[in-house]
Amino acid sequence: DGGITQSPKYLFRKEGQNVTLSCEQNLNHDAMYWYRQDPGQGLRLIYYSQIVNDFQKGDIAEGYSVSREKKESFPLTVTSAQKNPTAFYLCASTPGQGGYGYTFGSGTRLTVV
Amino acid sequence: SQQGEEDPQALSIQEGENATMNCSYKTSINNLQWYRQNSGRGLVHLILIRSNEREKHSGRLRVTLDTSKKSSSLLITASRAADTASYFCATGRSGGSYIPTFGRGTSLIVHP
């Protein structure tokens, strides 16, 4: 079955560490997105990519980095510059631009210890 | 960004009752989408309604869109305990890249 796989499901980060969240899709979708969700909050856009080797900052990109070397993969690195990284991270994809429903992964919960 | 805002923030009903939640937005849109999120999980796409549509059905779901009032409603009929979840609307910009933005959601609890 096609879908989006996020790993790991739970991740613990020590102060000053960089960590990378994985997002892989086998839907042949062009566009991929990373969102952050805090308790009781909506989703805030971190980065998005509409084509391989290209990506744009979202509303809260500071302290995060991404790459899009393959169509199927869009990893997110949470750097030590992100001062409050504890959150639920969601990856999503769409076939392209213009009015498609999102397919979401099951999320990664990141906790700073 | 064009954030949709859901209302009410929380809704508690009995099984078998209907649940209605609303979404308001501020600027022009191409379409509006509704999603469900079970606790600790990703969002699941429920339904998309385009700006030239007024009503759309999918099973027990009914979505309306009033572009003059910049609002949408999601009706879940004959609710079940399994409908317990948070529901989000997402709106997209007219023209240019389509990057939906999400509100804070409506938390629905359906009591058996």
Short mmCIF file of C-alpha atoms in Angstrom, two decimals:
data_model
loop_
_atom_site.label_atom_id
_atom_site.label_comp_id
_atom_site.label_asym_id
_atom_site.label_seq_id
_atom_site.Cartn_x
_atom_site.Cartn_y
_atom_site.Cartn_z
CA ASP A 1 0.00 0.00 0.00
CA GLY A 2 1.20 3.50 -0.80
CA GLY A 3 1.75 5.97 1.95
CA ILE A 4 4.14 8.07 3.97
CA THR A 5 6.47 6.57 6.54
CA GLN A 6 7.89 8.69 9.30
CA SER A 7 10.59 7.40 11.61
CA PRO A 8 11.27 7.15 14.40
CA LYS A 9 7.92 7.38 16.15
CA TYR A 10 9.58 8.75 19.30
CA LEU A 11 12.87 10.63 19.48
CA PHE A 12 14.77 12.07 22.41
CA ARG A 13 17.28 14.84 21.96
CA LYS A 14 19.88 16.09 24.35
CA GLU A 15 20.62 19.78 24.61
CA GLY A 16 22.96 20.90 21.83
CA GLN A 17 22.35 17.90 19.61
CA ASN A 18 21.16 17.84 16.03
CA VAL A 19 18.63 15.16 15.19
CA THR A 20 17.16 14.07 11.87
CA LEU A 21 13.59 12.96 11.31
CA SER A 22 12.95 10.69 8.37
CA CYS A 23 10.06 11.00 5.90
CA GLU A 24 9.67 8.62 2.97
CA GLN A 25 6.76 8.35 0.53
CA ASN A 26 5.98 5.82 -2.18
CA LEU A 27 3.05 7.73 -3.66
CA ASN A 28 5.07 9.35 -6.45
CA HIS A 29 4.02 12.72 -5.08
CA ASP A 30 5.95 15.79 -6.21
CA ALA A 31 5.36 17.98 -3.15
CA MET A 32 6.34 17.27 0.44
CA TYR A 33 5.88 19.27 3.62
CA TRP A 34 6.96 19.37 7.25
CA TYR A 35 4.66 20.69 9.96
CA ARG A 36 5.10 21.15 13.67
CA GLN A 37 2.22 20.65 16.11
CA ASP A 38 2.28 21.78 19.72
CA PRO A 39 -0.35 20.65 22.26
CA GLY A 40 -3.72 22.22 21.58
CA GLN A 41 -2.35 24.05 18.59
CA GLY A 42 -2.78 23.88 14.87
CA LEU A 43 -0.11 22.83 12.42
CA ARG A 44 2.64 25.27 11.60
CA LEU A 45 4.58 24.93 8.36
CA ILE A 46 8.33 24.48 8.72
CA TYR A 47 9.54 23.73 5.18
CA TYR A 48 8.09 22.51 1.94
CA SER A 49 9.41 21.18 -1.34
CA GLN A 50 7.51 21.10 -4.59
CA ILE A 51 10.24 19.47 -6.67
CA VAL A 52 13.45 17.55 -6.15
CA ASN A 53 16.46 19.69 -5.21
CA ASP A 54 14.29 22.66 -4.32
CA PHE A 55 12.61 23.68 -1.07
CA GLN A 56 11.21 26.78 0.58
CA LYS A 57 10.97 28.04 4.13
CA GLY A 58 7.61 28.00 5.84
CA ASP A 59 6.42 30.11 8.73
CA ILE A 60 8.79 28.71 11.38
CA ALA A 61 11.95 27.56 9.55
CA GLU A 62 14.48 28.94 12.02
CA GLY A 63 16.47 26.17 13.69
CA TYR A 64 15.48 23.58 11.10
CA SER A 65 17.01 22.35 7.84
CA VAL A 66 15.85 20.01 5.08
CA SER A 67 17.06 18.36 1.90
CA ARG A 68 15.25 16.91 -1.11
CA GLU A 69 17.76 14.83 -3.02
CA LYS A 70 15.23 12.19 -3.99
CA LYS A 71 11.57 12.48 -4.85
CA GLU A 72 10.68 9.91 -2.21
CA SER A 73 12.56 11.44 0.72
CA PHE A 74 12.35 14.69 2.64
CA PRO A 75 14.32 14.49 5.89
CA LEU A 76 14.09 17.22 8.51
CA THR A 77 17.02 18.10 10.76
CA VAL A 78 16.27 19.82 14.03
CA THR A 79 19.43 21.72 14.86
CA SER A 80 20.75 22.92 18.19
CA ALA A 81 19.68 26.42 17.14
CA GLN A 82 16.03 25.39 17.65
CA LYS A 83 15.54 26.39 21.27
CA ASN A 84 12.20 24.73 21.88
CA PRO A 85 12.09 21.60 19.72
CA THR A 86 9.78 19.47 21.85
CA ALA A 87 6.75 18.92 19.63
CA PHE A 88 4.95 16.51 17.32
CA TYR A 89 6.32 16.63 13.78
CA LEU A 90 4.20 15.70 10.79
CA CYS A 91 5.31 15.06 7.24
CA ALA A 92 2.83 15.27 4.37
CA SER A 93 2.75 15.04 0.60
CA THR A 94 0.54 15.99 -2.32
CA PRO A 95 0.66 15.03 -6.01
CA GLY A 96 1.55 18.62 -6.90
CA GLN A 97 0.32 22.15 -6.55
CA GLY A 98 -3.24 23.24 -6.66
CA GLY A 99 -5.94 21.77 -4.54
CA TYR A 100 -5.04 18.20 -3.70
CA GLY A 101 -5.70 16.63 -0.35
CA TYR A 102 -2.70 15.99 1.83
CA THR A 103 -1.49 12.54 2.76
CA PHE A 104 0.10 12.63 6.20
CA GLY A 105 2.55 10.36 7.94
CA SER A 106 1.88 9.13 11.46
CA GLY A 107 4.24 11.65 13.03
CA THR A 108 7.38 11.77 15.15
CA ARG A 109 7.22 12.96 18.74
CA LEU A 110 10.46 14.74 19.66
CA THR A 111 11.34 15.39 23.28
CA VAL A 112 14.32 17.27 24.65
CA VAL A 113 15.88 15.56 27.67
CA SER B 1 -1.02 33.10 5.83
CA GLN B 2 -4.69 32.27 5.50
CA GLN B 3 -5.35 30.40 8.67
CA GLY B 4 -8.71 28.73 8.97
CA GLU B 5 -10.21 28.92 12.42
CA GLU B 6 -12.46 26.14 13.69
CA ASP B 7 -15.34 26.65 16.08
CA PRO B 8 -16.17 25.41 18.65
CA GLN B 9 -12.79 24.47 20.13
CA ALA B 10 -14.40 21.51 21.88
CA LEU B 11 -17.62 19.57 21.37
CA SER B 12 -19.04 16.78 23.50
CA ILE B 13 -22.06 14.76 22.33
CA GLN B 14 -23.75 11.39 22.76
CA GLU B 15 -23.52 8.60 20.26
CA GLY B 16 -26.21 8.92 17.61
CA GLU B 17 -26.35 12.70 17.77
CA ASN B 18 -25.16 14.95 14.98
CA ALA B 19 -21.98 17.00 15.34
CA THR B 20 -21.49 20.31 13.60
CA MET B 21 -18.27 22.24 13.50
CA ASN B 22 -17.43 25.41 11.65
CA CYS B 23 -14.47 26.95 9.93
CA SER B 24 -13.97 30.62 9.15
CA TYR B 25 -11.27 32.17 7.03
CA LYS B 26 -10.26 35.64 5.97
CA THR B 27 -9.29 35.81 2.31
CA SER B 28 -10.08 34.22 -1.05
CA ILE B 29 -9.53 30.50 -1.39
CA ASN B 30 -9.26 27.88 -4.10
CA ASN B 31 -10.83 25.22 -1.96
CA LEU B 32 -11.27 24.14 1.62
CA GLN B 33 -10.39 20.78 3.12
CA TRP B 34 -11.39 18.98 6.30
CA TYR B 35 -9.15 16.56 8.15
CA ARG B 36 -9.47 14.27 11.16
CA GLN B 37 -6.71 13.59 13.65
CA ASN B 38 -6.90 10.83 16.21
CA SER B 39 -4.83 11.39 19.32
CA GLY B 40 -1.11 11.06 18.64
CA ARG B 41 -1.59 10.26 14.96
CA GLY B 42 -1.29 12.01 11.63
CA LEU B 43 -4.13 13.82 9.93
CA VAL B 44 -6.47 11.99 7.60
CA HIS B 45 -8.01 13.83 4.67
CA LEU B 46 -11.81 13.67 4.83
CA ILE B 47 -13.19 15.89 2.12
CA LEU B 48 -12.26 18.74 -0.23
CA ILE B 49 -14.77 21.31 -1.42
CA ARG B 50 -13.91 23.73 -4.20
CA SER B 51 -14.76 27.41 -4.13
CA ASN B 52 -17.45 26.95 -6.82
CA GLU B 53 -19.21 24.22 -4.83
CA ARG B 54 -21.72 24.87 -2.06
CA GLU B 55 -22.22 21.42 -0.58
CA LYS B 56 -20.53 18.05 -0.68
CA HIS B 57 -21.29 14.68 0.89
CA SER B 58 -19.17 11.70 1.78
CA GLY B 59 -20.86 8.94 3.74
CA ARG B 60 -22.00 10.44 7.06
CA LEU B 61 -20.13 13.67 6.35
CA ARG B 62 -21.69 16.78 4.88
CA VAL B 63 -19.64 19.87 4.14
CA THR B 64 -20.99 23.24 3.14
CA LEU B 65 -19.10 26.26 1.90
CA ASP B 66 -20.31 29.85 1.89
CA THR B 67 -17.70 31.98 0.17
CA SER B 68 -19.70 35.17 0.77
CA LYS B 69 -19.42 34.59 4.52
CA LYS B 70 -15.98 33.00 4.24
CA SER B 71 -17.12 30.02 6.25
CA SER B 72 -17.57 26.27 6.00
CA SER B 73 -19.27 23.71 8.17
CA LEU B 74 -18.69 20.01 8.69
CA LEU B 75 -21.66 17.92 9.80
CA ILE B 76 -21.18 14.38 11.04
CA THR B 77 -24.51 12.60 11.21
CA ALA B 78 -25.37 9.76 13.57
CA SER B 79 -22.04 10.07 15.34
CA ARG B 80 -20.18 7.08 16.76
CA ALA B 81 -17.63 6.77 19.53
CA ALA B 82 -15.04 6.11 16.80
CA ASP B 83 -15.62 9.66 15.52
CA THR B 84 -13.88 10.98 18.64
CA ALA B 85 -10.97 13.00 17.26
CA SER B 86 -9.83 16.50 16.43
CA TYR B 87 -11.08 18.00 13.21
CA PHE B 88 -9.18 20.60 11.23
CA CYS B 89 -9.97 22.74 8.25
CA ALA B 90 -7.32 23.86 5.82
CA THR B 91 -7.57 26.72 3.38
CA GLY B 92 -5.43 27.53 0.39
CA ARG B 93 -4.58 30.71 -1.43
CA SER B 94 -6.15 31.63 -4.72
CA GLY B 95 -3.46 31.70 -7.36
CA GLY B 96 0.19 30.89 -6.91
CA SER B 97 1.43 27.96 -4.91
CA TYR B 98 -1.13 26.05 -2.94
CA ILE B 99 0.11 25.68 0.65
CA PRO B 100 -2.81 24.95 2.98
CA THR B 101 -2.70 26.42 6.46
CA PHE B 102 -4.45 24.83 9.41
CA GLY B 103 -6.44 26.15 12.34
CA ARG B 104 -6.32 24.81 15.91
CA GLY B 105 -9.05 22.30 15.33
CA THR B 106 -12.27 21.22 17.01
CA SER B 107 -11.88 18.48 19.59
CA LEU B 108 -14.91 16.17 19.31
CA ILE B 109 -15.77 13.65 22.01
CA VAL B 110 -18.58 11.20 21.30
CA HIS B 111 -19.78 9.40 24.40
CA PRO B 112 -21.02 5.82 23.95
#
